[in-house]
CSV table of C-alpha atoms in Angstrom, one decimal:
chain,number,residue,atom,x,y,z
A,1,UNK,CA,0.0,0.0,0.0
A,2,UNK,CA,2.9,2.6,0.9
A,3,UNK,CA,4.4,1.9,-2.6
A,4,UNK,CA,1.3,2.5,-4.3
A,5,UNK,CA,1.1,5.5,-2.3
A,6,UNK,CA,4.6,6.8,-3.5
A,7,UNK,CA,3.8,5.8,-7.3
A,8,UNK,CA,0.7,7.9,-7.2
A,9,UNK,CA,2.6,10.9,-5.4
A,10,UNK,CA,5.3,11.0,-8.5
A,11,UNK,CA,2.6,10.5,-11.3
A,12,UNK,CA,0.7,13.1,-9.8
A,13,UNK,CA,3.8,15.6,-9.3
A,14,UNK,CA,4.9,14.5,-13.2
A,15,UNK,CA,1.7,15.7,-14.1
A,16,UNK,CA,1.9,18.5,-12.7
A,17,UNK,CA,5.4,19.6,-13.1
A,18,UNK,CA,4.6,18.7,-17.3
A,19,UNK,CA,1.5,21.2,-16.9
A,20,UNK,CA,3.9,24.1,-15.1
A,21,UNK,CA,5.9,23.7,-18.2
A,22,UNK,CA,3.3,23.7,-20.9
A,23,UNK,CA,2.2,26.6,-18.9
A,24,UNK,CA,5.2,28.8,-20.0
A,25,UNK,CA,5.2,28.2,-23.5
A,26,UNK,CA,1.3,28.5,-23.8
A,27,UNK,CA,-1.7,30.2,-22.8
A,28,UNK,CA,-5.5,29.6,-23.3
A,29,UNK,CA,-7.8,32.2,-23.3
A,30,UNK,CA,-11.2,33.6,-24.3
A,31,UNK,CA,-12.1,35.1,-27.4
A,32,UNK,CA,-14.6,37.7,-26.6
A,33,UNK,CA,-16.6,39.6,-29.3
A,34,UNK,CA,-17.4,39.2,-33.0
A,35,UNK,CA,-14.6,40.9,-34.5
A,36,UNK,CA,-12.6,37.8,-36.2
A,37,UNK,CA,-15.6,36.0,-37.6
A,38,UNK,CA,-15.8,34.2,-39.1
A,39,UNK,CA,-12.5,32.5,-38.2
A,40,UNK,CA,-13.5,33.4,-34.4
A,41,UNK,CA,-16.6,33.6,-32.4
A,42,UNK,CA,-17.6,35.0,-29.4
A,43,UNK,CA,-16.7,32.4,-26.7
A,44,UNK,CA,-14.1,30.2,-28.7
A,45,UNK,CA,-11.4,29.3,-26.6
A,46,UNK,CA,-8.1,29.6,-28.0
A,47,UNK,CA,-4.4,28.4,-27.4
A,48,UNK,CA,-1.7,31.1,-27.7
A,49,UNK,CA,1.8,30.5,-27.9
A,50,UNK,CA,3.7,33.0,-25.8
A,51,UNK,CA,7.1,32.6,-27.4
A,52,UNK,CA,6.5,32.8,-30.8
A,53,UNK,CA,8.3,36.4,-31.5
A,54,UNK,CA,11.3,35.3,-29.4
A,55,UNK,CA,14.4,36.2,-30.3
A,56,UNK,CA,14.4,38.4,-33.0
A,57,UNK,CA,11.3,36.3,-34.6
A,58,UNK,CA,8.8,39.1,-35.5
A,59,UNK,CA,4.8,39.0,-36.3
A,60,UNK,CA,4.2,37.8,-39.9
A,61,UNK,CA,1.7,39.2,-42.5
A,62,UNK,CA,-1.6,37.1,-41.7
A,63,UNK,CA,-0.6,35.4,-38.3
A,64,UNK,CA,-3.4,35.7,-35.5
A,65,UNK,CA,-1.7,37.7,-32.9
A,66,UNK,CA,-3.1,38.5,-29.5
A,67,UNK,CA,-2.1,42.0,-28.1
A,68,UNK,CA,-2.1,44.4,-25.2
A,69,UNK,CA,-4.4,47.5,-26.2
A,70,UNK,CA,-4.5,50.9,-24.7
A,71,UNK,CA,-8.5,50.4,-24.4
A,72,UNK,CA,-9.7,49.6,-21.0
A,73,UNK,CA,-12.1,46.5,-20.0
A,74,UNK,CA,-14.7,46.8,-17.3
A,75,UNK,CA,-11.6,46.2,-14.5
A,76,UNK,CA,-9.6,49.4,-15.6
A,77,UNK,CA,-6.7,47.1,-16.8
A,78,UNK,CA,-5.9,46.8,-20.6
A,79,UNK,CA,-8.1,44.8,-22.9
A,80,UNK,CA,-6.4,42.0,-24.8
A,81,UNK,CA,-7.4,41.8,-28.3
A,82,UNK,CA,-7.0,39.1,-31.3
A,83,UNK,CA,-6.5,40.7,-34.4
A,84,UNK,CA,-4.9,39.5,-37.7
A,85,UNK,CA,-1.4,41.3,-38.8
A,86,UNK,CA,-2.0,42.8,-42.6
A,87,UNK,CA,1.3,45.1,-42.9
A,88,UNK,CA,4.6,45.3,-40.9
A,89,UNK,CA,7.3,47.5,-40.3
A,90,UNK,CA,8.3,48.7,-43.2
A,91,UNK,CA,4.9,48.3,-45.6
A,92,UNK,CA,3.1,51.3,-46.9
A,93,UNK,CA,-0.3,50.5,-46.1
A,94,UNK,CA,-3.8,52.2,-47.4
A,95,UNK,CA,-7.5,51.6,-47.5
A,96,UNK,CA,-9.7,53.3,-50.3
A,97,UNK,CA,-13.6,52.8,-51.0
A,98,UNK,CA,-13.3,49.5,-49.3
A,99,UNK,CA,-10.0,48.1,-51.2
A,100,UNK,CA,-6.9,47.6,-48.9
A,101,UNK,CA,-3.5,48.2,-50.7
A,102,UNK,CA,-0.4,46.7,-49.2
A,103,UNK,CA,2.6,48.5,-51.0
A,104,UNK,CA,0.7,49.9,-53.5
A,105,UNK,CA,-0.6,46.3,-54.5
A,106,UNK,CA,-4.9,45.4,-54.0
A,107,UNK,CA,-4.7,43.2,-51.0
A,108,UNK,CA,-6.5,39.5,-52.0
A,109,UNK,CA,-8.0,39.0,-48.5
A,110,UNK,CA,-10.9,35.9,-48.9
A,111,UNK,CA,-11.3,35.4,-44.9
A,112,UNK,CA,-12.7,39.2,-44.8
A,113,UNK,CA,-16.0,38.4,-43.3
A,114,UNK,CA,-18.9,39.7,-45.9
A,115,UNK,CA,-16.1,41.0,-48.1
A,116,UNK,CA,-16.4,44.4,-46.9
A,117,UNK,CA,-13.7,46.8,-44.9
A,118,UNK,CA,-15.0,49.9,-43.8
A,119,UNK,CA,-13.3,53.2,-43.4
A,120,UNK,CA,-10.3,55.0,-45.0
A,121,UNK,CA,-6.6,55.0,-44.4
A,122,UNK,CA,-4.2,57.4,-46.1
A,123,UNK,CA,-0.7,55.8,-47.3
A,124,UNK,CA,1.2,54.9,-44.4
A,125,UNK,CA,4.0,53.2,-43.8
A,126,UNK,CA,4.6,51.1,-40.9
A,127,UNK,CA,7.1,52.3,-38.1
A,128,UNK,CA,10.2,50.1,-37.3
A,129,UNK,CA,8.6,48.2,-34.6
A,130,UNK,CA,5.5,48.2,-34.8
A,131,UNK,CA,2.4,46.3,-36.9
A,132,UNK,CA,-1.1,47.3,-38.5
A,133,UNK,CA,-3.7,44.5,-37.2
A,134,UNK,CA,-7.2,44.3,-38.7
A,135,UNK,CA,-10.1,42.0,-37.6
A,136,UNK,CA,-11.6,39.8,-40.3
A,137,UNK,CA,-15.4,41.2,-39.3
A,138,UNK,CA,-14.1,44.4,-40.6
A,139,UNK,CA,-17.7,46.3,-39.9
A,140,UNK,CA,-17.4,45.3,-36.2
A,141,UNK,CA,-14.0,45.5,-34.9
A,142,UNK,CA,-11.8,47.9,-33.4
A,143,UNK,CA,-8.5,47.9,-34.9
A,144,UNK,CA,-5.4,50.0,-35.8
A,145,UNK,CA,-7.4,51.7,-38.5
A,146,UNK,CA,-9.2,53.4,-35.4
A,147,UNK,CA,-6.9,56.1,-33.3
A,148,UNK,CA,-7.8,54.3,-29.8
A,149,UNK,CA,-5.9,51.1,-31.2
A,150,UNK,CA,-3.4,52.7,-34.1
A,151,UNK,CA,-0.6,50.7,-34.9
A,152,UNK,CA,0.8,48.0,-32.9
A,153,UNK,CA,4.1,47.9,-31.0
A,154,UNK,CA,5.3,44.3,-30.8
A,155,UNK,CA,6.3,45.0,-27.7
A,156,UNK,CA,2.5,45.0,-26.4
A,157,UNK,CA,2.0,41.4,-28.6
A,158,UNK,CA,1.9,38.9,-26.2
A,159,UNK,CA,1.9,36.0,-28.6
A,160,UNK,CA,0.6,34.1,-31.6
A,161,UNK,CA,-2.8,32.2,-32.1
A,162,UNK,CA,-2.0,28.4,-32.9
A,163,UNK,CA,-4.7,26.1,-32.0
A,164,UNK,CA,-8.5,26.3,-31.3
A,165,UNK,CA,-10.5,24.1,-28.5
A,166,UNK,CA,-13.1,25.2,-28.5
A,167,UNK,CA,-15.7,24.7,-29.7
A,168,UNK,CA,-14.9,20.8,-30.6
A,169,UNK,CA,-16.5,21.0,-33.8
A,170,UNK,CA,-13.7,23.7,-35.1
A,171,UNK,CA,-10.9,22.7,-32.8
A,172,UNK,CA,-7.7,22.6,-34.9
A,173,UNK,CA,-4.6,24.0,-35.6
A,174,UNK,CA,-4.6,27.5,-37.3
A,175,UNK,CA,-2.6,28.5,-40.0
Protein backbone atom coordinates (compact mmCIF):
# COMPACT_ATOMS: atom_id res chain seq x y z
CA UNK A 1 0.00 0.00 0.00
CA UNK A 2 2.92 2.60 0.88
CA UNK A 3 4.40 1.95 -2.61
CA UNK A 4 1.30 2.52 -4.28
CA UNK A 5 1.08 5.54 -2.30
CA UNK A 6 4.65 6.80 -3.54
CA UNK A 7 3.81 5.83 -7.28
CA UNK A 8 0.68 7.94 -7.24
CA UNK A 9 2.61 10.95 -5.39
CA UNK A 10 5.25 11.00 -8.54
CA UNK A 11 2.59 10.54 -11.28
CA UNK A 12 0.74 13.10 -9.75
CA UNK A 13 3.83 15.57 -9.33
CA UNK A 14 4.86 14.48 -13.19
CA UNK A 15 1.71 15.72 -14.12
CA UNK A 16 1.88 18.54 -12.71
CA UNK A 17 5.40 19.64 -13.14
CA UNK A 18 4.61 18.66 -17.29
CA UNK A 19 1.47 21.15 -16.87
CA UNK A 20 3.88 24.08 -15.12
CA UNK A 21 5.94 23.68 -18.20
CA UNK A 22 3.35 23.65 -20.95
CA UNK A 23 2.16 26.61 -18.92
CA UNK A 24 5.18 28.84 -20.02
CA UNK A 25 5.17 28.22 -23.54
CA UNK A 26 1.29 28.51 -23.76
CA UNK A 27 -1.73 30.16 -22.85
CA UNK A 28 -5.49 29.64 -23.26
CA UNK A 29 -7.80 32.21 -23.34
CA UNK A 30 -11.20 33.60 -24.30
CA UNK A 31 -12.11 35.10 -27.36
CA UNK A 32 -14.65 37.69 -26.60
CA UNK A 33 -16.63 39.63 -29.33
CA UNK A 34 -17.39 39.20 -33.03
CA UNK A 35 -14.64 40.89 -34.48
CA UNK A 36 -12.60 37.77 -36.20
CA UNK A 37 -15.55 35.97 -37.57
CA UNK A 38 -15.78 34.20 -39.09
CA UNK A 39 -12.49 32.55 -38.23
CA UNK A 40 -13.52 33.39 -34.40
CA UNK A 41 -16.62 33.60 -32.42
CA UNK A 42 -17.58 35.02 -29.40
CA UNK A 43 -16.67 32.38 -26.65
CA UNK A 44 -14.10 30.16 -28.72
CA UNK A 45 -11.39 29.27 -26.61
CA UNK A 46 -8.13 29.64 -28.05
CA UNK A 47 -4.40 28.36 -27.45
CA UNK A 48 -1.68 31.13 -27.71
CA UNK A 49 1.80 30.47 -27.93
CA UNK A 50 3.73 33.00 -25.77
CA UNK A 51 7.07 32.61 -27.36
CA UNK A 52 6.46 32.80 -30.80
CA UNK A 53 8.27 36.41 -31.51
CA UNK A 54 11.34 35.30 -29.35
CA UNK A 55 14.44 36.17 -30.27
CA UNK A 56 14.39 38.41 -33.03
CA UNK A 57 11.33 36.25 -34.59
CA UNK A 58 8.81 39.11 -35.53
CA UNK A 59 4.80 39.01 -36.26
CA UNK A 60 4.20 37.85 -39.85
CA UNK A 61 1.66 39.17 -42.47
CA UNK A 62 -1.64 37.09 -41.66
CA UNK A 63 -0.62 35.43 -38.32
CA UNK A 64 -3.38 35.73 -35.54
CA UNK A 65 -1.74 37.66 -32.86
CA UNK A 66 -3.06 38.54 -29.52
CA UNK A 67 -2.08 42.04 -28.10
CA UNK A 68 -2.14 44.44 -25.16
CA UNK A 69 -4.42 47.47 -26.17
CA UNK A 70 -4.53 50.90 -24.74
CA UNK A 71 -8.53 50.38 -24.44
CA UNK A 72 -9.67 49.62 -21.00
CA UNK A 73 -12.06 46.52 -20.00
CA UNK A 74 -14.71 46.79 -17.25
CA UNK A 75 -11.59 46.16 -14.55
CA UNK A 76 -9.56 49.44 -15.64
CA UNK A 77 -6.65 47.11 -16.85
CA UNK A 78 -5.89 46.80 -20.64
CA UNK A 79 -8.05 44.75 -22.92
CA UNK A 80 -6.38 42.00 -24.76
CA UNK A 81 -7.40 41.75 -28.27
CA UNK A 82 -6.96 39.06 -31.27
CA UNK A 83 -6.52 40.66 -34.44
CA UNK A 84 -4.85 39.46 -37.67
CA UNK A 85 -1.44 41.31 -38.84
CA UNK A 86 -2.01 42.80 -42.59
CA UNK A 87 1.28 45.10 -42.86
CA UNK A 88 4.58 45.28 -40.87
CA UNK A 89 7.35 47.48 -40.28
CA UNK A 90 8.27 48.71 -43.25
CA UNK A 91 4.87 48.28 -45.57
CA UNK A 92 3.06 51.27 -46.86
CA UNK A 93 -0.30 50.50 -46.07
CA UNK A 94 -3.81 52.24 -47.38
CA UNK A 95 -7.52 51.57 -47.46
CA UNK A 96 -9.75 53.31 -50.26
CA UNK A 97 -13.57 52.77 -50.98
CA UNK A 98 -13.26 49.52 -49.29
CA UNK A 99 -10.03 48.09 -51.23
CA UNK A 100 -6.88 47.62 -48.85
CA UNK A 101 -3.49 48.24 -50.73
CA UNK A 102 -0.41 46.68 -49.15
CA UNK A 103 2.61 48.46 -51.05
CA UNK A 104 0.70 49.95 -53.47
CA UNK A 105 -0.58 46.27 -54.54
CA UNK A 106 -4.89 45.43 -53.97
CA UNK A 107 -4.75 43.15 -51.05
CA UNK A 108 -6.46 39.46 -52.00
CA UNK A 109 -7.97 39.04 -48.48
CA UNK A 110 -10.88 35.90 -48.89
CA UNK A 111 -11.34 35.41 -44.90
CA UNK A 112 -12.70 39.24 -44.75
CA UNK A 113 -15.96 38.39 -43.26
CA UNK A 114 -18.88 39.65 -45.95
CA UNK A 115 -16.08 40.97 -48.10
CA UNK A 116 -16.40 44.42 -46.90
CA UNK A 117 -13.71 46.76 -44.93
CA UNK A 118 -14.95 49.89 -43.77
CA UNK A 119 -13.35 53.20 -43.44
CA UNK A 120 -10.29 55.03 -45.02
CA UNK A 121 -6.63 55.03 -44.37
CA UNK A 122 -4.21 57.41 -46.13
CA UNK A 123 -0.70 55.76 -47.25
CA UNK A 124 1.21 54.95 -44.36
CA UNK A 125 3.99 53.23 -43.76
CA UNK A 126 4.56 51.12 -40.95
CA UNK A 127 7.13 52.30 -38.12
CA UNK A 128 10.24 50.06 -37.27
CA UNK A 129 8.59 48.17 -34.61
CA UNK A 130 5.54 48.19 -34.80
CA UNK A 131 2.43 46.26 -36.88
CA UNK A 132 -1.10 47.25 -38.54
CA UNK A 133 -3.66 44.47 -37.25
CA UNK A 134 -7.18 44.34 -38.65
CA UNK A 135 -10.12 41.99 -37.64
CA UNK A 136 -11.61 39.84 -40.30
CA UNK A 137 -15.42 41.19 -39.33
CA UNK A 138 -14.08 44.35 -40.63
CA UNK A 139 -17.65 46.28 -39.86
CA UNK A 140 -17.42 45.29 -36.16
CA UNK A 141 -13.98 45.46 -34.88
CA UNK A 142 -11.78 47.93 -33.42
CA UNK A 143 -8.50 47.85 -34.88
CA UNK A 144 -5.37 50.01 -35.84
CA UNK A 145 -7.41 51.73 -38.47
CA UNK A 146 -9.23 53.35 -35.42
CA UNK A 147 -6.91 56.07 -33.33
CA UNK A 148 -7.79 54.29 -29.85
CA UNK A 149 -5.90 51.08 -31.18
CA UNK A 150 -3.38 52.71 -34.09
CA UNK A 151 -0.56 50.67 -34.89
CA UNK A 152 0.75 47.97 -32.91
CA UNK A 153 4.12 47.86 -31.01
CA UNK A 154 5.34 44.34 -30.80
CA UNK A 155 6.31 45.01 -27.67
CA UNK A 156 2.55 44.96 -26.45
CA UNK A 157 2.03 41.44 -28.59
CA UNK A 158 1.86 38.91 -26.18
CA UNK A 159 1.89 35.96 -28.57
CA UNK A 160 0.58 34.09 -31.58
CA UNK A 161 -2.82 32.24 -32.07
CA UNK A 162 -1.95 28.37 -32.93
CA UNK A 163 -4.65 26.11 -32.03
CA UNK A 164 -8.49 26.32 -31.29
CA UNK A 165 -10.48 24.15 -28.53
CA UNK A 166 -13.06 25.21 -28.48
CA UNK A 167 -15.72 24.75 -29.72
CA UNK A 168 -14.86 20.82 -30.60
CA UNK A 169 -16.46 20.95 -33.82
CA UNK A 170 -13.75 23.75 -35.10
CA UNK A 171 -10.88 22.70 -32.77
CA UNK A 172 -7.68 22.56 -34.89
CA UNK A 173 -4.57 24.03 -35.63
CA UNK A 174 -4.62 27.47 -37.27
CA UNK A 175 -2.64 28.51 -40.00
Amino acid sequence: MKREAVEIIKILASAAMGALIIIQFVTPMTVFGNSMEPLFSDRDYVVLYRYAYMRDKTPQRGEIVVFRSHLLDKDGSNKKLVKRVIAVEGDKISIEDGDVFLNGELLEEDYVKDGVTSGNVRPVTVPEGKVFCMGDNRLYSQDSRHSEVGMISEKDILGKVIFRLLPVKKAGKIE
